[in-house]
């Protein structure tokens, strides 16, 4: 299966919202950032259209799973170190953190 992952150099909230709009075709909010802990399992709120994983200054990764059956979808890992990565989101996904990645949740306006 796999998830779409887009590296970006945009780093301001407004620019990330614009980039997410380009990708998802929805009007997007600026990301709401959370620094997660090792083994946190996160189900982003309904209305999430993308997440942004910031591995520029943090060690970590996220593994994406189907909520219903825990099937593995994809991951954003240390091969993306020093990058911001946008992942268009599906409502039936969750993610599991390794390390302390910073993740921004982008909502549909």
PDB file of C-alpha atoms in Angstrom:
ATOM      1  CA  UNK A   1       0.000   0.000   0.000  1.00  0.00           C
ATOM      2  CA  UNK A   2       2.107   2.956   1.203  1.00  0.00           C
ATOM      3  CA  UNK A   3       1.517   6.583   2.013  1.00  0.00           C
ATOM      4  CA  UNK A   4       2.438   9.600  -0.052  1.00  0.00           C
ATOM      5  CA  UNK A   5       5.347  11.487   1.536  1.00  0.00           C
ATOM      6  CA  UNK A   6       6.439  14.914   0.354  1.00  0.00           C
ATOM      7  CA  UNK A   7       9.621  16.586   1.584  1.00  0.00           C
ATOM      8  CA  UNK A   8       9.357  20.336   1.922  1.00  0.00           C
ATOM      9  CA  UNK A   9      11.593  23.233   2.842  1.00  0.00           C
ATOM     10  CA  UNK A  10       8.619  25.368   3.903  1.00  0.00           C
ATOM     11  CA  UNK A  11       8.780  25.918   7.629  1.00  0.00           C
ATOM     12  CA  UNK A  12       6.319  28.637   8.624  1.00  0.00           C
ATOM     13  CA  UNK A  13       2.783  27.668   9.563  1.00  0.00           C
ATOM     14  CA  UNK A  14       1.287  29.762   6.762  1.00  0.00           C
ATOM     15  CA  UNK A  15       3.613  28.292   4.113  1.00  0.00           C
ATOM     16  CA  UNK A  16       2.963  24.743   5.343  1.00  0.00           C
ATOM     17  CA  UNK A  17      -0.808  25.368   5.178  1.00  0.00           C
ATOM     18  CA  UNK A  18      -0.399  26.625   1.594  1.00  0.00           C
ATOM     19  CA  UNK A  19       1.711  23.590   0.658  1.00  0.00           C
ATOM     20  CA  UNK A  20      -0.869  21.246   2.225  1.00  0.00           C
ATOM     21  CA  UNK A  21      -3.612  22.979   0.227  1.00  0.00           C
ATOM     22  CA  UNK A  22      -1.589  22.342  -2.961  1.00  0.00           C
ATOM     23  CA  UNK A  23      -1.292  18.666  -2.060  1.00  0.00           C
ATOM     24  CA  UNK A  24      -4.758  17.928  -0.644  1.00  0.00           C
ATOM     25  CA  UNK A  25      -6.876  20.470  -2.588  1.00  0.00           C
ATOM     26  CA  UNK A  26      -8.519  21.568   0.718  1.00  0.00           C
ATOM     27  CA  UNK A  27      -8.233  24.890   2.527  1.00  0.00           C
ATOM     28  CA  UNK A  28      -5.909  23.958   5.381  1.00  0.00           C
ATOM     29  CA  UNK A  29      -5.164  25.239   8.858  1.00  0.00           C
ATOM     30  CA  UNK A  30      -1.645  25.916  10.025  1.00  0.00           C
ATOM     31  CA  UNK A  31      -0.194  22.815  11.721  1.00  0.00           C
ATOM     32  CA  UNK A  32      -0.815  22.297  15.420  1.00  0.00           C
ATOM     33  CA  UNK A  33       2.483  20.903  16.719  1.00  0.00           C
ATOM     34  CA  UNK A  34       3.015  18.185  19.319  1.00  0.00           C
ATOM     35  CA  UNK A  35       6.280  16.629  20.432  1.00  0.00           C
ATOM     36  CA  UNK A  36       5.499  12.981  21.075  1.00  0.00           C
ATOM     37  CA  UNK A  37       7.142  10.497  23.394  1.00  0.00           C
ATOM     38  CA  UNK A  38       8.487   7.073  22.559  1.00  0.00           C
ATOM     39  CA  UNK A  39       5.680   4.543  21.950  1.00  0.00           C
ATOM     40  CA  UNK A  40       2.877   7.155  21.804  1.00  0.00           C
ATOM     41  CA  UNK A  41       0.062   5.880  19.600  1.00  0.00           C
ATOM     42  CA  UNK A  42      -1.843   8.737  18.008  1.00  0.00           C
ATOM     43  CA  UNK A  43      -5.167   8.884  16.191  1.00  0.00           C
ATOM     44  CA  UNK A  44      -5.360  12.409  14.747  1.00  0.00           C
ATOM     45  CA  UNK A  45      -8.757  14.088  15.087  1.00  0.00           C
ATOM     46  CA  UNK A  46     -11.444  13.822  12.415  1.00  0.00           C
ATOM     47  CA  UNK A  47     -10.897  16.470   9.770  1.00  0.00           C
ATOM     48  CA  UNK A  48      -7.135  15.939   9.635  1.00  0.00           C
ATOM     49  CA  UNK A  49      -6.041  16.225   6.001  1.00  0.00           C
ATOM     50  CA  UNK A  50      -2.278  15.905   6.518  1.00  0.00           C
ATOM     51  CA  UNK A  51       0.400  15.531   9.126  1.00  0.00           C
ATOM     52  CA  UNK A  52       3.817  17.164   8.987  1.00  0.00           C
ATOM     53  CA  UNK A  53       6.698  15.229  10.536  1.00  0.00           C
ATOM     54  CA  UNK A  54       9.624  17.430  11.570  1.00  0.00           C
ATOM     55  CA  UNK A  55      12.858  15.482  11.873  1.00  0.00           C
ATOM     56  CA  UNK A  56      15.157  18.484  11.368  1.00  0.00           C
ATOM     57  CA  UNK A  57      16.179  18.676  15.028  1.00  0.00           C
ATOM     58  CA  UNK A  58      14.728  15.548  16.618  1.00  0.00           C
ATOM     59  CA  UNK A  59      15.453  11.859  16.640  1.00  0.00           C
ATOM     60  CA  UNK A  60      12.501   9.617  15.896  1.00  0.00           C
ATOM     61  CA  UNK A  61      10.100   8.100  13.432  1.00  0.00           C
ATOM     62  CA  UNK A  62       6.427   7.372  12.972  1.00  0.00           C
ATOM     63  CA  UNK A  63       4.893   4.155  11.682  1.00  0.00           C
ATOM     64  CA  UNK A  64       1.474   4.469  10.087  1.00  0.00           C
ATOM     65  CA  UNK A  65      -1.159   1.746  10.524  1.00  0.00           C
ATOM     66  CA  UNK A  66      -4.729   1.061   9.448  1.00  0.00           C
ATOM     67  CA  UNK A  67      -6.889   1.673  12.530  1.00  0.00           C
ATOM     68  CA  UNK A  68      -9.318  -1.187  11.952  1.00  0.00           C
ATOM     69  CA  UNK A  69      -6.880  -4.072  11.539  1.00  0.00           C
ATOM     70  CA  UNK A  70      -3.442  -2.675  12.523  1.00  0.00           C
ATOM     71  CA  UNK A  71      -2.076  -3.363   9.025  1.00  0.00           C
ATOM     72  CA  UNK A  72       1.185  -1.504   8.413  1.00  0.00           C
ATOM     73  CA  UNK A  73       0.892   1.302   5.833  1.00  0.00           C
ATOM     74  CA  UNK A  74       4.239   3.133   5.801  1.00  0.00           C
ATOM     75  CA  UNK A  75       6.687   5.096   7.916  1.00  0.00           C
ATOM     76  CA  UNK A  76       8.575   8.366   8.105  1.00  0.00           C
ATOM     77  CA  UNK A  77      11.929   7.431   9.583  1.00  0.00           C
ATOM     78  CA  UNK A  78      15.482   8.536  10.086  1.00  0.00           C
ATOM     79  CA  UNK A  79      16.117   8.410   6.345  1.00  0.00           C
ATOM     80  CA  UNK A  80      14.209  11.729   6.461  1.00  0.00           C
ATOM     81  CA  UNK A  81      16.501  13.184   9.147  1.00  0.00           C
ATOM     82  CA  UNK A  82      16.927  16.937   8.678  1.00  0.00           C
ATOM     83  CA  UNK A  83      13.652  17.153   6.711  1.00  0.00           C
ATOM     84  CA  UNK A  84      10.053  18.240   7.081  1.00  0.00           C
ATOM     85  CA  UNK A  85       7.766  15.608   5.541  1.00  0.00           C
ATOM     86  CA  UNK A  86       4.089  16.119   4.691  1.00  0.00           C
ATOM     87  CA  UNK A  87       1.885  13.014   4.675  1.00  0.00           C
ATOM     88  CA  UNK A  88      -1.656  13.423   3.265  1.00  0.00           C
ATOM     89  CA  UNK A  89      -3.818  11.736   5.903  1.00  0.00           C
ATOM     90  CA  UNK A  90      -6.640   9.197   5.805  1.00  0.00           C
ATOM     91  CA  UNK A  91      -9.222   9.067   8.599  1.00  0.00           C
ATOM     92  CA  UNK A  92      -8.717   5.333   9.127  1.00  0.00           C
ATOM     93  CA  UNK A  93      -5.011   5.661   9.995  1.00  0.00           C
ATOM     94  CA  UNK A  94      -3.123   5.959  13.278  1.00  0.00           C
ATOM     95  CA  UNK A  95       0.578   6.363  13.899  1.00  0.00           C
ATOM     96  CA  UNK A  96       3.017   4.978  16.440  1.00  0.00           C
ATOM     97  CA  UNK A  97       6.020   7.037  17.518  1.00  0.00           C
ATOM     98  CA  UNK A  98       9.559   5.884  18.087  1.00  0.00           C
ATOM     99  CA  UNK A  99      11.786   8.414  19.811  1.00  0.00           C
ATOM    100  CA  UNK A 100      10.431  11.962  20.157  1.00  0.00           C
ATOM    101  CA  UNK A 101       9.283  13.174  16.753  1.00  0.00           C
ATOM    102  CA  UNK A 102       7.532  16.516  16.406  1.00  0.00           C
ATOM    103  CA  UNK A 103       4.335  16.143  14.385  1.00  0.00           C
ATOM    104  CA  UNK A 104       2.029  18.865  13.120  1.00  0.00           C
ATOM    105  CA  UNK A 105      -1.632  18.111  12.529  1.00  0.00           C
ATOM    106  CA  UNK A 106      -3.173  20.006   9.588  1.00  0.00           C
ATOM    107  CA  UNK A 107      -6.953  20.307   9.592  1.00  0.00           C
ATOM    108  CA  UNK A 108      -9.421  21.018   6.809  1.00  0.00           C
ATOM    109  CA  UNK A 109     -10.909  24.492   7.332  1.00  0.00           C
TER     110      UNK A 109
END
